[in-house]
Coordinates of C-alpha atoms and ligand atoms in Angstrom, one line a residue:
X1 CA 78.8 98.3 82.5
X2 CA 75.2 100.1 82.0
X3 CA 74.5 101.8 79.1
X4 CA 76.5 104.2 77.2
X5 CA 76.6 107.9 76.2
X6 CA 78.7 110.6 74.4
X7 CA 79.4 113.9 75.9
X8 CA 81.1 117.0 75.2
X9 CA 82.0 119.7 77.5
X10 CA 80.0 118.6 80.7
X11 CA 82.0 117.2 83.1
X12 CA 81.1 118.8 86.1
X13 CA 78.5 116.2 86.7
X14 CA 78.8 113.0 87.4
X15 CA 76.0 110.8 86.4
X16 CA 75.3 108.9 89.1
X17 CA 74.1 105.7 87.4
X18 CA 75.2 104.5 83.5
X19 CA 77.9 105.2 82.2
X20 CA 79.6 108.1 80.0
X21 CA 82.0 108.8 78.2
X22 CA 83.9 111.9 76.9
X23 CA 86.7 111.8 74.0
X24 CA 88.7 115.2 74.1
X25 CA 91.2 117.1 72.7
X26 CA 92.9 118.2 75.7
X27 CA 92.9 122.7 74.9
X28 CA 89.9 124.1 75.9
X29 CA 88.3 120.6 77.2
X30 CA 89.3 121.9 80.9
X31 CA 88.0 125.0 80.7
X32 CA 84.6 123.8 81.9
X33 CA 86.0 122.9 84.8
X34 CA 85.5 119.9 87.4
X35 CA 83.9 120.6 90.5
X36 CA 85.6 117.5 92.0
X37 CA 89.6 118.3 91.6
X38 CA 91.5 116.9 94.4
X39 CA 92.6 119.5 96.8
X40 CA 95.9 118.5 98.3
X41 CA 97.0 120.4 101.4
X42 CA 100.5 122.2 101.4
X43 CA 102.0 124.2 103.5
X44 CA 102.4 127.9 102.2
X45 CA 105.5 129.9 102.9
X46 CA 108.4 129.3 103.9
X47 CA 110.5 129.6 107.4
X48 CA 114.2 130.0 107.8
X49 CA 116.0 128.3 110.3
X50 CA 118.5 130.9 110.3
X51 CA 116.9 133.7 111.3
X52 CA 115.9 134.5 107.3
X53 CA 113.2 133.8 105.7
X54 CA 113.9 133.3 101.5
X55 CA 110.7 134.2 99.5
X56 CA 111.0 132.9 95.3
X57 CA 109.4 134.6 92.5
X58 CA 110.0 134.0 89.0
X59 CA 114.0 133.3 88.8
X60 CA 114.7 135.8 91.7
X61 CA 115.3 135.3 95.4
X62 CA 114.8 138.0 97.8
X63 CA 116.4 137.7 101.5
X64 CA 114.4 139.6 103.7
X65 CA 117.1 140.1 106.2
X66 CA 116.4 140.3 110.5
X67 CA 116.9 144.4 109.7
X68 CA 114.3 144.5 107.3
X69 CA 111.8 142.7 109.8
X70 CA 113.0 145.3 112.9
X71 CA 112.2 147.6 110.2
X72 CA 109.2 146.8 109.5
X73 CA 108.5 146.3 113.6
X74 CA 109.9 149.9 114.3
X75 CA 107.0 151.0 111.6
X76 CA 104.2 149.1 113.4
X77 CA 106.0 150.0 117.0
X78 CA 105.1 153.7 115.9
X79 CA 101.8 153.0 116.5
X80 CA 102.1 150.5 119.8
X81 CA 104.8 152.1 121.4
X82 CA 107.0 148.8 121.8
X83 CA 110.8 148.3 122.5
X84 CA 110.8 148.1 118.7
X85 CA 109.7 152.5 118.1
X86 CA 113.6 153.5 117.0
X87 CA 114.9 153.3 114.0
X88 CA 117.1 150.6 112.8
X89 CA 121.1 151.8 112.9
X90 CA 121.3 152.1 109.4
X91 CA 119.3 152.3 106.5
X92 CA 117.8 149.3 105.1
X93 CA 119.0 148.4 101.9
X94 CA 117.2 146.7 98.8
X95 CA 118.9 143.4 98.3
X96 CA 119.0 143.2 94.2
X97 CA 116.9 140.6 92.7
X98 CA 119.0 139.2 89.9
X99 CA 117.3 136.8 87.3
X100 CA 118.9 133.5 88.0
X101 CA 119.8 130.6 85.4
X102 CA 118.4 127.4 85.0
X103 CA 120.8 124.2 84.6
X104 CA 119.4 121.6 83.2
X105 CA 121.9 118.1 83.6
X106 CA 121.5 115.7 80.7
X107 CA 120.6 118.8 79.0
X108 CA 121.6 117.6 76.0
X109 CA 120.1 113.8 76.1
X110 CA 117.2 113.0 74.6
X111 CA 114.6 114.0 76.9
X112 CA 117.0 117.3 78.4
X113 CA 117.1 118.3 75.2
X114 CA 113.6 119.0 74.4
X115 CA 113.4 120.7 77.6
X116 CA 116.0 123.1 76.7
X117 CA 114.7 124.3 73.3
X118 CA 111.3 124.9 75.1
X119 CA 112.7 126.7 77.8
X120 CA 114.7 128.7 75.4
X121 CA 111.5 129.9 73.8
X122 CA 109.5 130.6 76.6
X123 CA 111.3 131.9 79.2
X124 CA 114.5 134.6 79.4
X125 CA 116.9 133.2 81.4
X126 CA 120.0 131.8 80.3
X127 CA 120.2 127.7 80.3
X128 CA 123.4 126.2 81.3
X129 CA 122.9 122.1 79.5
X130 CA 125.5 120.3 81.5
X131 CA 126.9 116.7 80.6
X132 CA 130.4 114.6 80.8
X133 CA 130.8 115.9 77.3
X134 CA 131.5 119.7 76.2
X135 CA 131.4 118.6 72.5
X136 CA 127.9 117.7 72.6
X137 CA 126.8 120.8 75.1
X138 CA 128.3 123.4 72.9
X139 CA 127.1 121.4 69.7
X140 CA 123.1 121.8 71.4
X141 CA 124.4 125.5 72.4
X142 CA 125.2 126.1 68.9
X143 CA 121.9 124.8 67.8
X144 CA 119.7 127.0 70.1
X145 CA 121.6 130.2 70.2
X146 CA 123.6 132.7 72.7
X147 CA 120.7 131.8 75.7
X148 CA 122.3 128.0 76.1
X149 CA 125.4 127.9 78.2
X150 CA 127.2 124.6 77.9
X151 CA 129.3 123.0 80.6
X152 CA 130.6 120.0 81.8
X153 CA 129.5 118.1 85.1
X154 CA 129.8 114.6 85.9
X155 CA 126.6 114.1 89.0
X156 CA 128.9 111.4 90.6
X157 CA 132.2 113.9 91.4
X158 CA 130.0 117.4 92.2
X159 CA 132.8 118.1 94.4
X160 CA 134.7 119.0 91.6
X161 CA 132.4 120.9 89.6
X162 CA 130.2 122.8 93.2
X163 CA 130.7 126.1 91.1
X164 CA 128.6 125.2 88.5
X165 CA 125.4 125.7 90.9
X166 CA 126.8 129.6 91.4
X167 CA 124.0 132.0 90.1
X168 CA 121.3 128.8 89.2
X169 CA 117.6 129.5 91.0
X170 CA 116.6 126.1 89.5
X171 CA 118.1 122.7 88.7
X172 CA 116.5 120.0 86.1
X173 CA 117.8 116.5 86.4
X174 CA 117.5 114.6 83.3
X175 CA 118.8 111.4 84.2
X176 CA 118.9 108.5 86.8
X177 CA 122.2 108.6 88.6
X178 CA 120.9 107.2 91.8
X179 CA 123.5 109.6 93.5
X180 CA 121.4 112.7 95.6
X181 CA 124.5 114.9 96.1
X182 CA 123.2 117.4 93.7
X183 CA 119.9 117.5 95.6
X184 CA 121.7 117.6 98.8
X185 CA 123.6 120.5 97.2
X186 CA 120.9 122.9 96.0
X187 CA 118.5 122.3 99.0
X188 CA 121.6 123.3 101.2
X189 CA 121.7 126.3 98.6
X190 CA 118.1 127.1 98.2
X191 CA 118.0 125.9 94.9
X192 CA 114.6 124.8 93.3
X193 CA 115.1 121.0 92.1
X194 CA 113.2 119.1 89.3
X195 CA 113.8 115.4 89.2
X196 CA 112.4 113.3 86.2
X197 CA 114.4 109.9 87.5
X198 CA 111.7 107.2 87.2
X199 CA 113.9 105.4 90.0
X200 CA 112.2 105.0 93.6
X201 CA 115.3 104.1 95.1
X202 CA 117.0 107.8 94.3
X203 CA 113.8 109.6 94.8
X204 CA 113.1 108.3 98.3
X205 CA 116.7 109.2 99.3
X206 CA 115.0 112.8 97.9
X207 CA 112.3 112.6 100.1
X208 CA 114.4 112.8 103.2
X209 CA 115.8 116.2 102.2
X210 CA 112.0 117.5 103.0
X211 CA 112.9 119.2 106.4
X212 CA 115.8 120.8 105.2
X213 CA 114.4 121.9 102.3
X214 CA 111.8 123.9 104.0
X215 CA 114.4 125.3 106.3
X216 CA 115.9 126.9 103.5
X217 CA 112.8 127.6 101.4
X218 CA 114.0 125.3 98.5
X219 CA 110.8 123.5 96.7
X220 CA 111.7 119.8 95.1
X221 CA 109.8 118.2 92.6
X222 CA 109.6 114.5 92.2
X223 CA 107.7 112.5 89.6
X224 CA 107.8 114.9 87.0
X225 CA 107.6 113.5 83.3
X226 CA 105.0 111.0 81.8
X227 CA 105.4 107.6 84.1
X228 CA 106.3 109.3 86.6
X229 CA 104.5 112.3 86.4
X230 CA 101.5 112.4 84.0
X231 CA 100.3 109.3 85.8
X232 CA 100.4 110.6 88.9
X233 CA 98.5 113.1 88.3
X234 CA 95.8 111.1 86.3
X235 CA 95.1 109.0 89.5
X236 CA 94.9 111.9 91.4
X237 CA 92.4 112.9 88.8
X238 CA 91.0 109.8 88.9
X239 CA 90.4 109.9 92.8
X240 CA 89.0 114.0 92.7
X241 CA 86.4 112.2 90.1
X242 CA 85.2 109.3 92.0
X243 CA 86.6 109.9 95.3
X244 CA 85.7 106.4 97.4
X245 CA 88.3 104.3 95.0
X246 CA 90.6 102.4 97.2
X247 CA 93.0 101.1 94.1
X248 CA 94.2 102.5 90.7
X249 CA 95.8 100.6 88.2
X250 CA 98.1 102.4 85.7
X251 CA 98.8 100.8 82.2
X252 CA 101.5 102.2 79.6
X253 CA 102.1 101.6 76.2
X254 CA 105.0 102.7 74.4
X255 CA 105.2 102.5 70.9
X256 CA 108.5 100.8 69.4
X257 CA 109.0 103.3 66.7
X258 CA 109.8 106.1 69.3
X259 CA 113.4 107.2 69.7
X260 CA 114.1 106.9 73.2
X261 CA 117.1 107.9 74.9
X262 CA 120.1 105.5 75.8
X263 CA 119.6 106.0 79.5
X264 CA 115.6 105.6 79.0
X265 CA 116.3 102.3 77.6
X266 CA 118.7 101.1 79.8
X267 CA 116.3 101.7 82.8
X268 CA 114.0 99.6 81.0
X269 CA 116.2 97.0 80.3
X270 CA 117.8 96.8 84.2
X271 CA 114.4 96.8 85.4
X272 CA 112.9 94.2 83.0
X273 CA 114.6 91.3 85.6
X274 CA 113.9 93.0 88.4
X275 CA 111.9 92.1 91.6
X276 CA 109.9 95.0 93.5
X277 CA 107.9 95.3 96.9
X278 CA 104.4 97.1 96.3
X279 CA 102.1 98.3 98.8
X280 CA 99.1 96.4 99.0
X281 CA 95.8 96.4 101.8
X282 CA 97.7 93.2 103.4
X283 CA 101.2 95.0 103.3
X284 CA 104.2 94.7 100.9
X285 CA 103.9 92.3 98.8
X286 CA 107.0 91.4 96.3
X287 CA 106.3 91.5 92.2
X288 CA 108.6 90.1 89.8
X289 CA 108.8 92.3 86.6
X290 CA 106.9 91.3 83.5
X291 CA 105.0 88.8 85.1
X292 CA 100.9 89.2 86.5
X293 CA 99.7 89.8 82.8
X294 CA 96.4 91.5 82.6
X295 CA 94.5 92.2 79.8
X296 CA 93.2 95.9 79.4
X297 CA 91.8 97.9 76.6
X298 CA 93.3 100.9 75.1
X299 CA 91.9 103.6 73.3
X300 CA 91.9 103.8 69.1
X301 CA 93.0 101.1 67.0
X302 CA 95.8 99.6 69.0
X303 CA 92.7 97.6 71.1
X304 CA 93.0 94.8 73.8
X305 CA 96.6 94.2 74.8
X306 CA 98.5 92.3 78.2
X307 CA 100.3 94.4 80.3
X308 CA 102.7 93.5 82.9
X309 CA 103.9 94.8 86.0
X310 CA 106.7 96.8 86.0
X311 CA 109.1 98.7 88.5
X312 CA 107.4 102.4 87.7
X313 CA 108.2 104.8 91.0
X314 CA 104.4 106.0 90.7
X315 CA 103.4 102.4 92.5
X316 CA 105.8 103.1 95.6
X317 CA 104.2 107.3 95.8
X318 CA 100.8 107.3 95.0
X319 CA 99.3 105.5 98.4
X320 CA 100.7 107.8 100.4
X321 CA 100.5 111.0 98.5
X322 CA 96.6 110.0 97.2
X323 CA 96.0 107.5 100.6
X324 CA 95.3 104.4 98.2
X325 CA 95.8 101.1 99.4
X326 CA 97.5 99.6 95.9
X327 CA 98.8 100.8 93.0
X328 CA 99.6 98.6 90.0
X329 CA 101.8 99.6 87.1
X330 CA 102.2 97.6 84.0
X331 CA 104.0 97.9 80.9
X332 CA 103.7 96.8 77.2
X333 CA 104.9 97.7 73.8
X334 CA 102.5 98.8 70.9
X335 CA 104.1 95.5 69.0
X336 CA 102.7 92.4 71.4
X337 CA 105.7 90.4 69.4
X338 CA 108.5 92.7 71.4
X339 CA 106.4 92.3 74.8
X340 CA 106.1 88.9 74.3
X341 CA 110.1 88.3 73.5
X342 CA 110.3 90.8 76.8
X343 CA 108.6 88.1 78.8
X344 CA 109.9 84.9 77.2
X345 CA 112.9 86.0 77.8
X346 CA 112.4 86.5 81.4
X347 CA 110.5 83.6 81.8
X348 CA 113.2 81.4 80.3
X349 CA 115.7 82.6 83.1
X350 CA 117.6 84.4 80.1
X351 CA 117.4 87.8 81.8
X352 CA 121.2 87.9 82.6
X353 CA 120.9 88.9 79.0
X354 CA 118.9 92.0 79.8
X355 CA 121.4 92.6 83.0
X356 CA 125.0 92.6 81.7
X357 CA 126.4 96.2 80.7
X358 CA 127.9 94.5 77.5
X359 CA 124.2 93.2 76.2
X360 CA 122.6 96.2 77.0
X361 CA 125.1 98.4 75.1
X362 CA 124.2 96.4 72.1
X363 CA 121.0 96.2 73.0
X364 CA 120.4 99.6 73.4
X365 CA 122.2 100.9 70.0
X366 CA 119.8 97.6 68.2
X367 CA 116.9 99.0 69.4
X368 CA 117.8 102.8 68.3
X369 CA 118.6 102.1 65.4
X370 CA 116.2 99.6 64.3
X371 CA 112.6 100.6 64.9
X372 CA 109.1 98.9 64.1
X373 CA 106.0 99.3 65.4
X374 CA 105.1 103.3 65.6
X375 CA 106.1 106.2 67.6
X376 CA 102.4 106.5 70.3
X377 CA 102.0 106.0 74.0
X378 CA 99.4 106.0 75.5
X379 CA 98.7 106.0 79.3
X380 CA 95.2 105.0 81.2
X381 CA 94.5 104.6 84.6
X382 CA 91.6 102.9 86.1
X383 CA 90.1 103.9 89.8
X384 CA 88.7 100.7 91.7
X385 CA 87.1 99.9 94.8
X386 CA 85.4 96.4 95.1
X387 CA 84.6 97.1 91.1
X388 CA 86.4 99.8 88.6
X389 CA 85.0 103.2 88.8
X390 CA 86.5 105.4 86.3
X391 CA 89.0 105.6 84.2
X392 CA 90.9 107.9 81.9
X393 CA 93.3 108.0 79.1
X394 CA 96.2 110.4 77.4
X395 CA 97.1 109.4 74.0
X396 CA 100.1 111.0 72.1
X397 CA 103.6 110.6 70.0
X398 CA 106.8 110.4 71.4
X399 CA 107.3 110.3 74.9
X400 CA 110.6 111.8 75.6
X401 CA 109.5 115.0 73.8
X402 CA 106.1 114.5 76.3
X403 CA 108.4 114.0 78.9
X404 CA 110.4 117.2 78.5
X405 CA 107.0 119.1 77.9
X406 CA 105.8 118.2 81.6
X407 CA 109.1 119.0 82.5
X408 CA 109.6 122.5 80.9
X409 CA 106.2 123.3 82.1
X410 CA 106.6 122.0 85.9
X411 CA 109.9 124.3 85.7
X412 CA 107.9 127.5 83.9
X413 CA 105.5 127.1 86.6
X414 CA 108.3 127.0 89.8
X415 CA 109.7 130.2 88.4
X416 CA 106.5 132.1 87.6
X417 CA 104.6 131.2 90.7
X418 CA 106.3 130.6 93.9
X419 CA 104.9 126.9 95.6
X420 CA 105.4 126.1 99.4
X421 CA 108.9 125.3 100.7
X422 CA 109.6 121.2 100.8
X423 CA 110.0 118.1 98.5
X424 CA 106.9 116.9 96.6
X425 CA 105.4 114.6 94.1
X426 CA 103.8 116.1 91.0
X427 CA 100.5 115.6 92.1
X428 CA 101.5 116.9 95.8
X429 CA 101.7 120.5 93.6
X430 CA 99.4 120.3 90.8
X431 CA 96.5 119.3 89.1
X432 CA 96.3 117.2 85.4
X433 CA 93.8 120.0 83.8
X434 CA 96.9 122.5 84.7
X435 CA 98.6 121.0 82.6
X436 CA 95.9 120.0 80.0
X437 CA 95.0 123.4 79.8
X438 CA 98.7 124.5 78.4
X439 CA 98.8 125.0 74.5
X440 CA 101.7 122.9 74.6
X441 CA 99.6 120.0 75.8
X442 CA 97.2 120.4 72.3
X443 CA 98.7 117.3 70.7
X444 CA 97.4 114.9 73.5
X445 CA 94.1 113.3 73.0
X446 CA 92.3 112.7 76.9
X447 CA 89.5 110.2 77.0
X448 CA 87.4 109.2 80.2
X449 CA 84.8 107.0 81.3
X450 CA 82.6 106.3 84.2
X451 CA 80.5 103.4 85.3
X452 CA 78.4 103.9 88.5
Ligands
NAP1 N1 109.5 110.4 84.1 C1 109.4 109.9 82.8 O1 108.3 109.7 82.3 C2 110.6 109.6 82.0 C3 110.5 109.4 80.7 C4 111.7 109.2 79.9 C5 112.9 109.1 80.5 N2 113.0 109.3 81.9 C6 114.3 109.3 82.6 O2 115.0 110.4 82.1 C7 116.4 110.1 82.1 C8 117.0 110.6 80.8 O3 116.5 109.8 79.7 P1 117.0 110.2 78.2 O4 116.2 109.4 77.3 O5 117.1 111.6 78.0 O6 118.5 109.6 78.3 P2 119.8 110.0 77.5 O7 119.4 110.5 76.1 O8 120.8 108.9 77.6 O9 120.3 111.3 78.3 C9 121.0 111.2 79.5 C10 121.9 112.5 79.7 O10 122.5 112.4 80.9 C11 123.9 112.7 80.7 N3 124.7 112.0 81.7 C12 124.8 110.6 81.9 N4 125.5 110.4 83.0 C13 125.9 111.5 83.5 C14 126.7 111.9 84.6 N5 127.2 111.0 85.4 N6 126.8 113.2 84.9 C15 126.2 114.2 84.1 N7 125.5 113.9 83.0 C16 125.3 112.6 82.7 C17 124.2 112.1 79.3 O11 125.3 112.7 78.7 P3 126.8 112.1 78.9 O12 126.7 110.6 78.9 O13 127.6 112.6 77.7 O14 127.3 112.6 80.2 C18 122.9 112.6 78.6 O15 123.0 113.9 78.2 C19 116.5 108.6 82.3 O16 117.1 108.4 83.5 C20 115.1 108.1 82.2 O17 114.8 107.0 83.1 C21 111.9 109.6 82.6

């Protein structure tokens, strides 16, 4: 690394030798704008496949009907004399845009939520939380007042419960069910779909809904929270800053005090023994969890830590949405005691410990109730080619209120803009000063560096 330099407000530069350095709170630091953001290309609009073609707005959906369009053509045939110059049969009539809810399932876990008491503040639709349990819903319902509708839904018997989706324009799934009926559902409906699963193996089956969801004009978001999500969109960043990187590596911490939901923890937990296949230059290459320690700096006083790989869904996306040739993902806890017993135990061939449902039950109300270590998390990613690049870092407290701020702002943003047809990634759709920009974001501390 050459030398080093502090600066404020003046990244639309690059230096290219040395090496800088900017510390940030993230309002107002984008507003100077980077010359170098990624562009990724989408398609715009949308086309029906049934001779209608569904336009989204904010909440409303507007079928422009086959009358309206020989309507339209009868106007413009005035002027070209075509086979269209007569007027339609009958009138055209105004379909009525009616302001549609948003159902948020696992709207009352941890991460749902804080999604639904930000959505209750900044938006007017009504919120249907849905769960297996109507106590809870209407106890959150209670909480947040006569715009939270609660109901009950199971996600693996839809069948029974398909007229819950009546009247929704946008569906937020706050759990990993590993069961795609209710994306299959609202892309057959035209439904806008926001999935915060951290689980490749239910997002892939996603990804195949892509055709159909452009035939119906539904738009699917993917990878939408912190890890997945915020990462995403900082290697993204990463590659708009230094565009010839070939490999980013992500590392997350997560600080022990946090409270983290029961089905947060239990992903962590199944996914602590597991084996996973990454992309790699020479082609898939298998990983066994918690192993490959590396040691990598991290902003502020936590300091050098190991960090080891873990089964994160941004590894399996991120070379084909950015076109890197690896992505590595690795994982450690602010207290190096609880990684290390994570890895020990592993190591020791233990991990049936950290399979069986009965051990994580316990585990999971042990670690929920006992906490130590604090509440931060902190994410950095580092762009390589033969040597690192750049990297970049977002510090800040409690990540499954973070989580359900990216999420209540990727929904905001689906119903106040509409975004091409099709099922994405986050960083397929947006950009990390978007989000950086948001007052809600104010709390998060961004660092970056570049050596050149
Ligand atoms: N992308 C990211 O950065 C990120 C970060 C954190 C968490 N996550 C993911 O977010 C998900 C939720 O985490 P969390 O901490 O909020 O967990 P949580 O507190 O356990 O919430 C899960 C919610 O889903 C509901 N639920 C469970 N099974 C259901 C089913 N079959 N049908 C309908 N509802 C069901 C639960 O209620 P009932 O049990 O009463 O039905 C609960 O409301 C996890 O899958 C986790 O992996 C992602």
């Amino acid at each position: 690394m050459g030398r080093q330099g502090r600066f404020s407000h003046s990244l639309d530069v690059l230096p290219t030798t040395g090496f800088c350095a900017g510390t940030h709170s993230a309002e107002g630091f984008w507003r100077t704008g980077s010359l170098l953001s990624l562009m990724v290309p989408v398609r715009l609009g949308g086309s029906g496949s049934t001779g209608e073609r569904r336009a989204t707005g904010p909440l409303q959906t507007t079928t422009y009907s086959v009358k309206r369009r020989c309507y339209l053509r009868y106007v413009l045939g005035g002027a070209y004399g075509n086979r269209w110059s007569r007027p339609p049969a009958r009138p055209i009539r105004e379909e009525k845009m009616s302001p549609k809810k948003i159902l948020i399932i696992g709207g009352y876990g941890s991460v749902g939520r804080g999604i639904a008491e930000r959505l209750c503040r900044q938006v007017p639709q009504q919120i249907v939380i849905a769960g297996r349990n109507l106590r809870k819903a209407e106890k959150l319902a209670g909480e947040l007042g006569p715009q939270i509708e609660p109901t009950v839904l199971d996600v693996s018997n839809i069948a029974a419960s398909q007229s819950v989706l009546q009247g929704v324009g946008i569906v937020v799934m706050c759990l990993d069910s590993n069961n795609v009926e209710v994306a299959r559902q609202c892309v057959r409906r035209g439904i806008h779909y926001v999935d915060i699963s951290a689980d490749y193996s239910t997002l892939s089956q996603i990804e195949e809904l892509r055709n159909q969801a452009e035939g119906t004009g539904t738009t699917a978001v993917l990878s939408v929270g912190l890890s997945p999500g915020i990462t995403n969109l900082m290697a993204k960043h990463c590659k708009s800053r230094v565009p010839d990187i070939t490999s980013v590596d992500i590392d997350i911490l997560l600080g022990m005090g946090d409270s983290h939901g029961e089905a947060a923890i239990r992903w962590t937990l199944e996914n602590a023994i597991t084996q996973f296949a990454v992309h790699t230059p020479g082609g898939a290459v298998t990983v066994q969890s918690l192993s490959n320690g590396k040691k990598t700096t991290f902003p502020g006083v936590i300091g050098t830590r190991t960090t080891y790989r873990f089964n994160f869904s941004d590894q399996y996306v991120l070379p084909h949405t950015l076109g890197l040739s690896t992505v590595n993902t690795r994982l450690c806890f602010d207290s190096a005691f609880a990684t290390g017993l994570f890895v020990t135990i592993r190591k020791t061939g233990l991990g049936w410990l950290l399979a069986s449902r009965g051990s994580q039950d316990f585990l999971i109300k042990l670690l929920q109730r006992v906490r130590f270590g604090s509440d931060e998390f902190i994410l950095k990613t580092e762009g390589w080619n033969d040597r690192p690049q750049y990297e970049c870092s977002l510090t800040g407290t409690g990540e499954g209120n973070a989580t359900g701020t990216v999420a209540a702002w990727v929904t905001r943003q689906l119903l106040e803009s509409p975004r091409p047809p099709g099922v994405f990634h986050i960083e397929q759709l947006f950009d990390l000063k978007d989000f950086l920009n948001r007052p809600e974001a104010r709390n998060l501390k961004f660092e970056e560096s570049t050596s050149r």
